Amino acid sequence: MYGCEAWTISKQTQKKLEATEMWFLGRMLRISWTAKKTNDTVLEEAHTTRLLISKIRKRQATFFGHVMRREGLENLVTTGMLEGKRSRGKQREKLIEGLTDWLKAGKSLEAIEATKDRKKWRTMIANAVKQGT
């Protein structure tokens, strides 16, 4: 999870991370990969739930709040509000878009405004973690 604060997580990446999490759990429980066990049974044996994605998103949200309160160059880069021409082709997903979807904040401007009030931002993160992925 080193540097996960700067990752942009697409649906494909999320599926790969969830598969990796299940693989780690299977290895820790010494379950052979040829054993036909569902992910639910592996989670029951481990007495846990899927936590990786929510931990990554929580780290991203706290880092994003920190960067947005500083109002420096990092702020401009994170929001993607740099001047110049757009590149051709499909535009890359931005970190803020993934966070606003996870936080259910509506528009990205609402999330940016919420970072100014630290208590409000922390409650938004806590509510999103409670709801899960």
JSON list of C-alpha atoms in Angstrom, two decimals:
[
{"chain": "A", "resi": 1, "resn": "MET", "atom": "CA", "xyz": [0.00, 0.00, 0.00]},
{"chain": "A", "resi": 2, "resn": "TYR", "atom": "CA", "xyz": [3.05, 2.25, -0.19]},
{"chain": "A", "resi": 3, "resn": "GLY", "atom": "CA", "xyz": [2.10, 5.42, -2.05]},
{"chain": "A", "resi": 4, "resn": "CYS", "atom": "CA", "xyz": [-1.55, 4.39, -2.42]},
{"chain": "A", "resi": 5, "resn": "GLU", "atom": "CA", "xyz": [-2.61, 7.94, -1.63]},
{"chain": "A", "resi": 6, "resn": "ALA", "atom": "CA", "xyz": [-1.73, 8.95, -5.20]},
{"chain": "A", "resi": 7, "resn": "TRP", "atom": "CA", "xyz": [-3.31, 5.98, -7.02]},
{"chain": "A", "resi": 8, "resn": "THR", "atom": "CA", "xyz": [-6.31, 6.42, -9.27]},
{"chain": "A", "resi": 9, "resn": "ILE", "atom": "CA", "xyz": [-8.44, 3.32, -8.83]},
{"chain": "A", "resi": 10, "resn": "SER", "atom": "CA", "xyz": [-10.54, 2.31, -11.81]},
{"chain": "A", "resi": 11, "resn": "LYS", "atom": "CA", "xyz": [-13.07, -0.51, -11.67]},
{"chain": "A", "resi": 12, "resn": "GLN", "atom": "CA", "xyz": [-10.55, -2.86, -13.27]},
{"chain": "A", "resi": 13, "resn": "THR", "atom": "CA", "xyz": [-7.86, -1.92, -10.75]},
{"chain": "A", "resi": 14, "resn": "GLN", "atom": "CA", "xyz": [-10.34, -2.36, -7.91]},
{"chain": "A", "resi": 15, "resn": "LYS", "atom": "CA", "xyz": [-11.16, -5.89, -9.08]},
{"chain": "A", "resi": 16, "resn": "LYS", "atom": "CA", "xyz": [-7.45, -6.73, -9.23]},
{"chain": "A", "resi": 17, "resn": "LEU", "atom": "CA", "xyz": [-6.87, -5.36, -5.73]},
{"chain": "A", "resi": 18, "resn": "GLU", "atom": "CA", "xyz": [-9.81, -7.36, -4.35]},
{"chain": "A", "resi": 19, "resn": "ALA", "atom": "CA", "xyz": [-8.49, -10.52, -6.03]},
{"chain": "A", "resi": 20, "resn": "THR", "atom": "CA", "xyz": [-5.05, -9.87, -4.57]},
{"chain": "A", "resi": 21, "resn": "GLU", "atom": "CA", "xyz": [-6.56, -9.39, -1.11]},
{"chain": "A", "resi": 22, "resn": "MET", "atom": "CA", "xyz": [-8.35, -12.73, -1.39]},
{"chain": "A", "resi": 23, "resn": "TRP", "atom": "CA", "xyz": [-5.16, -14.38, -2.62]},
{"chain": "A", "resi": 24, "resn": "PHE", "atom": "CA", "xyz": [-3.28, -13.03, 0.42]},
{"chain": "A", "resi": 25, "resn": "LEU", "atom": "CA", "xyz": [-5.97, -14.37, 2.77]},
{"chain": "A", "resi": 26, "resn": "GLY", "atom": "CA", "xyz": [-5.85, -17.78, 1.10]},
{"chain": "A", "resi": 27, "resn": "ARG", "atom": "CA", "xyz": [-2.08, -17.88, 1.44]},
{"chain": "A", "resi": 28, "resn": "MET", "atom": "CA", "xyz": [-2.22, -16.90, 5.13]},
{"chain": "A", "resi": 29, "resn": "LEU", "atom": "CA", "xyz": [-4.79, -19.62, 5.81]},
{"chain": "A", "resi": 30, "resn": "ARG", "atom": "CA", "xyz": [-2.74, -22.11, 3.75]},
{"chain": "A", "resi": 31, "resn": "ILE", "atom": "CA", "xyz": [-5.61, -22.82, 1.39]},
{"chain": "A", "resi": 32, "resn": "SER", "atom": "CA", "xyz": [-4.43, -24.38, -1.84]},
{"chain": "A", "resi": 33, "resn": "TRP", "atom": "CA", "xyz": [-5.36, -22.46, -4.98]},
{"chain": "A", "resi": 34, "resn": "THR", "atom": "CA", "xyz": [-6.71, -25.71, -6.43]},
{"chain": "A", "resi": 35, "resn": "ALA", "atom": "CA", "xyz": [-9.20, -26.05, -3.56]},
{"chain": "A", "resi": 36, "resn": "LYS", "atom": "CA", "xyz": [-12.62, -24.98, -4.78]},
{"chain": "A", "resi": 37, "resn": "LYS", "atom": "CA", "xyz": [-13.45, -22.47, -2.05]},
{"chain": "A", "resi": 38, "resn": "THR", "atom": "CA", "xyz": [-15.47, -19.34, -2.63]},
{"chain": "A", "resi": 39, "resn": "ASN", "atom": "CA", "xyz": [-14.33, -15.95, -1.46]},
{"chain": "A", "resi": 40, "resn": "ASP", "atom": "CA", "xyz": [-17.13, -15.90, 1.11]},
{"chain": "A", "resi": 41, "resn": "THR", "atom": "CA", "xyz": [-15.94, -19.12, 2.74]},
{"chain": "A", "resi": 42, "resn": "VAL", "atom": "CA", "xyz": [-12.36, -17.82, 2.83]},
{"chain": "A", "resi": 43, "resn": "LEU", "atom": "CA", "xyz": [-13.57, -14.62, 4.50]},
{"chain": "A", "resi": 44, "resn": "GLU", "atom": "CA", "xyz": [-15.58, -16.65, 7.03]},
{"chain": "A", "resi": 45, "resn": "GLU", "atom": "CA", "xyz": [-12.56, -18.81, 7.86]},
{"chain": "A", "resi": 46, "resn": "ALA", "atom": "CA", "xyz": [-10.43, -15.70, 8.35]},
{"chain": "A", "resi": 47, "resn": "HIS", "atom": "CA", "xyz": [-13.18, -14.05, 10.46]},
{"chain": "A", "resi": 48, "resn": "THR", "atom": "CA", "xyz": [-12.82, -10.82, 8.51]},
{"chain": "A", "resi": 49, "resn": "THR", "atom": "CA", "xyz": [-14.30, -8.74, 5.72]},
{"chain": "A", "resi": 50, "resn": "ARG", "atom": "CA", "xyz": [-12.77, -7.06, 2.70]},
{"chain": "A", "resi": 51, "resn": "LEU", "atom": "CA", "xyz": [-10.83, -4.10, 4.03]},
{"chain": "A", "resi": 52, "resn": "LEU", "atom": "CA", "xyz": [-8.16, -3.22, 1.47]},
{"chain": "A", "resi": 53, "resn": "ILE", "atom": "CA", "xyz": [-10.15, -0.89, -0.78]},
{"chain": "A", "resi": 54, "resn": "SER", "atom": "CA", "xyz": [-11.73, 1.00, 2.10]},
{"chain": "A", "resi": 55, "resn": "LYS", "atom": "CA", "xyz": [-8.31, 1.48, 3.75]},
{"chain": "A", "resi": 56, "resn": "ILE", "atom": "CA", "xyz": [-6.85, 2.78, 0.49]},
{"chain": "A", "resi": 57, "resn": "ARG", "atom": "CA", "xyz": [-9.77, 5.16, -0.03]},
{"chain": "A", "resi": 58, "resn": "LYS", "atom": "CA", "xyz": [-9.51, 6.42, 3.56]},
{"chain": "A", "resi": 59, "resn": "ARG", "atom": "CA", "xyz": [-5.80, 7.14, 3.11]},
{"chain": "A", "resi": 60, "resn": "GLN", "atom": "CA", "xyz": [-6.52, 8.91, -0.18]},
{"chain": "A", "resi": 61, "resn": "ALA", "atom": "CA", "xyz": [-9.23, 11.05, 1.40]},
{"chain": "A", "resi": 62, "resn": "THR", "atom": "CA", "xyz": [-7.07, 12.13, 4.34]},
{"chain": "A", "resi": 63, "resn": "PHE", "atom": "CA", "xyz": [-4.16, 12.92, 2.00]},
{"chain": "A", "resi": 64, "resn": "PHE", "atom": "CA", "xyz": [-6.47, 14.84, -0.33]},
{"chain": "A", "resi": 65, "resn": "GLY", "atom": "CA", "xyz": [-7.82, 16.92, 2.57]},
{"chain": "A", "resi": 66, "resn": "HIS", "atom": "CA", "xyz": [-4.28, 17.69, 3.69]},
{"chain": "A", "resi": 67, "resn": "VAL", "atom": "CA", "xyz": [-3.22, 18.79, 0.20]},
{"chain": "A", "resi": 68, "resn": "MET", "atom": "CA", "xyz": [-6.35, 20.88, -0.40]},
{"chain": "A", "resi": 69, "resn": "ARG", "atom": "CA", "xyz": [-5.90, 22.81, 2.86]},
{"chain": "A", "resi": 70, "resn": "ARG", "atom": "CA", "xyz": [-2.33, 23.79, 1.90]},
{"chain": "A", "resi": 71, "resn": "GLU", "atom": "CA", "xyz": [-3.33, 25.64, -1.29]},
{"chain": "A", "resi": 72, "resn": "GLY", "atom": "CA", "xyz": [0.02, 25.26, -3.04]},
{"chain": "A", "resi": 73, "resn": "LEU", "atom": "CA", "xyz": [1.26, 23.67, -6.24]},
{"chain": "A", "resi": 74, "resn": "GLU", "atom": "CA", "xyz": [0.13, 20.25, -4.99]},
{"chain": "A", "resi": 75, "resn": "ASN", "atom": "CA", "xyz": [-3.40, 21.64, -4.82]},
{"chain": "A", "resi": 76, "resn": "LEU", "atom": "CA", "xyz": [-3.34, 22.58, -8.50]},
{"chain": "A", "resi": 77, "resn": "VAL", "atom": "CA", "xyz": [-1.87, 19.27, -9.59]},
{"chain": "A", "resi": 78, "resn": "THR", "atom": "CA", "xyz": [-4.31, 17.21, -7.52]},
{"chain": "A", "resi": 79, "resn": "THR", "atom": "CA", "xyz": [-7.40, 19.01, -8.78]},
{"chain": "A", "resi": 80, "resn": "GLY", "atom": "CA", "xyz": [-6.11, 19.00, -12.35]},
{"chain": "A", "resi": 81, "resn": "MET", "atom": "CA", "xyz": [-6.85, 22.69, -12.84]},
{"chain": "A", "resi": 82, "resn": "LEU", "atom": "CA", "xyz": [-3.68, 23.48, -14.76]},
{"chain": "A", "resi": 83, "resn": "GLU", "atom": "CA", "xyz": [-3.72, 25.75, -17.76]},
{"chain": "A", "resi": 84, "resn": "GLY", "atom": "CA", "xyz": [-3.00, 24.47, -21.24]},
{"chain": "A", "resi": 85, "resn": "LYS", "atom": "CA", "xyz": [-4.48, 22.18, -23.85]},
{"chain": "A", "resi": 86, "resn": "ARG", "atom": "CA", "xyz": [-6.07, 18.84, -23.10]},
{"chain": "A", "resi": 87, "resn": "SER", "atom": "CA", "xyz": [-4.36, 15.80, -24.51]},
{"chain": "A", "resi": 88, "resn": "ARG", "atom": "CA", "xyz": [-6.06, 13.83, -27.24]},
{"chain": "A", "resi": 89, "resn": "GLY", "atom": "CA", "xyz": [-8.03, 10.66, -26.62]},
{"chain": "A", "resi": 90, "resn": "LYS", "atom": "CA", "xyz": [-9.90, 9.44, -23.59]},
{"chain": "A", "resi": 91, "resn": "GLN", "atom": "CA", "xyz": [-9.11, 11.58, -20.58]},
{"chain": "A", "resi": 92, "resn": "ARG", "atom": "CA", "xyz": [-7.52, 9.96, -17.56]},
{"chain": "A", "resi": 93, "resn": "GLU", "atom": "CA", "xyz": [-9.52, 9.52, -14.41]},
{"chain": "A", "resi": 94, "resn": "LYS", "atom": "CA", "xyz": [-8.51, 11.98, -11.73]},
{"chain": "A", "resi": 95, "resn": "LEU", "atom": "CA", "xyz": [-8.04, 11.22, -8.06]},
{"chain": "A", "resi": 96, "resn": "ILE", "atom": "CA", "xyz": [-10.76, 13.67, -7.10]},
{"chain": "A", "resi": 97, "resn": "GLU", "atom": "CA", "xyz": [-13.33, 11.92, -9.31]},
{"chain": "A", "resi": 98, "resn": "GLY", "atom": "CA", "xyz": [-12.75, 8.58, -7.58]},
{"chain": "A", "resi": 99, "resn": "LEU", "atom": "CA", "xyz": [-12.96, 10.20, -4.16]},
{"chain": "A", "resi": 100, "resn": "THR", "atom": "CA", "xyz": [-16.20, 12.07, -4.88]},
{"chain": "A", "resi": 101, "resn": "ASP", "atom": "CA", "xyz": [-17.78, 8.81, -6.07]},
{"chain": "A", "resi": 102, "resn": "TRP", "atom": "CA", "xyz": [-16.62, 7.03, -2.90]},
{"chain": "A", "resi": 103, "resn": "LEU", "atom": "CA", "xyz": [-17.66, 9.87, -0.58]},
{"chain": "A", "resi": 104, "resn": "LYS", "atom": "CA", "xyz": [-20.95, 10.36, -2.46]},
{"chain": "A", "resi": 105, "resn": "ALA", "atom": "CA", "xyz": [-20.23, 14.08, -2.37]},
{"chain": "A", "resi": 106, "resn": "GLY", "atom": "CA", "xyz": [-22.00, 14.85, -5.63]},
{"chain": "A", "resi": 107, "resn": "LYS", "atom": "CA", "xyz": [-19.66, 17.18, -7.49]},
{"chain": "A", "resi": 108, "resn": "SER", "atom": "CA", "xyz": [-15.94, 17.58, -7.01]},
{"chain": "A", "resi": 109, "resn": "LEU", "atom": "CA", "xyz": [-16.37, 21.22, -5.98]},
{"chain": "A", "resi": 110, "resn": "GLU", "atom": "CA", "xyz": [-18.47, 20.12, -2.99]},
{"chain": "A", "resi": 111, "resn": "ALA", "atom": "CA", "xyz": [-15.65, 17.81, -1.90]},
{"chain": "A", "resi": 112, "resn": "ILE", "atom": "CA", "xyz": [-13.08, 20.58, -2.30]},
{"chain": "A", "resi": 113, "resn": "GLU", "atom": "CA", "xyz": [-15.18, 22.97, -0.20]},
{"chain": "A", "resi": 114, "resn": "ALA", "atom": "CA", "xyz": [-15.67, 20.27, 2.45]},
{"chain": "A", "resi": 115, "resn": "THR", "atom": "CA", "xyz": [-11.90, 19.93, 2.90]},
{"chain": "A", "resi": 116, "resn": "LYS", "atom": "CA", "xyz": [-11.70, 23.49, 4.23]},
{"chain": "A", "resi": 117, "resn": "ASP", "atom": "CA", "xyz": [-13.69, 22.45, 7.31]},
{"chain": "A", "resi": 118, "resn": "ARG", "atom": "CA", "xyz": [-11.65, 19.68, 8.92]},
{"chain": "A", "resi": 119, "resn": "LYS", "atom": "CA", "xyz": [-14.48, 18.34, 11.13]},
{"chain": "A", "resi": 120, "resn": "LYS", "atom": "CA", "xyz": [-16.89, 18.11, 8.21]},
{"chain": "A", "resi": 121, "resn": "TRP", "atom": "CA", "xyz": [-14.26, 16.38, 6.07]},
{"chain": "A", "resi": 122, "resn": "ARG", "atom": "CA", "xyz": [-13.49, 13.83, 8.79]},
{"chain": "A", "resi": 123, "resn": "THR", "atom": "CA", "xyz": [-17.18, 13.01, 9.28]},
{"chain": "A", "resi": 124, "resn": "MET", "atom": "CA", "xyz": [-17.57, 12.55, 5.50]},
{"chain": "A", "resi": 125, "resn": "ILE", "atom": "CA", "xyz": [-14.65, 10.11, 5.52]},
{"chain": "A", "resi": 126, "resn": "ALA", "atom": "CA", "xyz": [-15.99, 8.26, 8.58]},
{"chain": "A", "resi": 127, "resn": "ASN", "atom": "CA", "xyz": [-19.43, 7.89, 6.99]},
{"chain": "A", "resi": 128, "resn": "ALA", "atom": "CA", "xyz": [-17.93, 6.59, 3.76]},
{"chain": "A", "resi": 129, "resn": "VAL", "atom": "CA", "xyz": [-15.82, 4.04, 5.65]},
{"chain": "A", "resi": 130, "resn": "LYS", "atom": "CA", "xyz": [-18.90, 2.85, 7.58]},
{"chain": "A", "resi": 131, "resn": "GLN", "atom": "CA", "xyz": [-20.86, 2.37, 4.36]},
{"chain": "A", "resi": 132, "resn": "GLY", "atom": "CA", "xyz": [-18.04, 0.38, 2.79]},
{"chain": "A", "resi": 133, "resn": "THR", "atom": "CA", "xyz": [-16.97, 0.29, -0.83]}
]
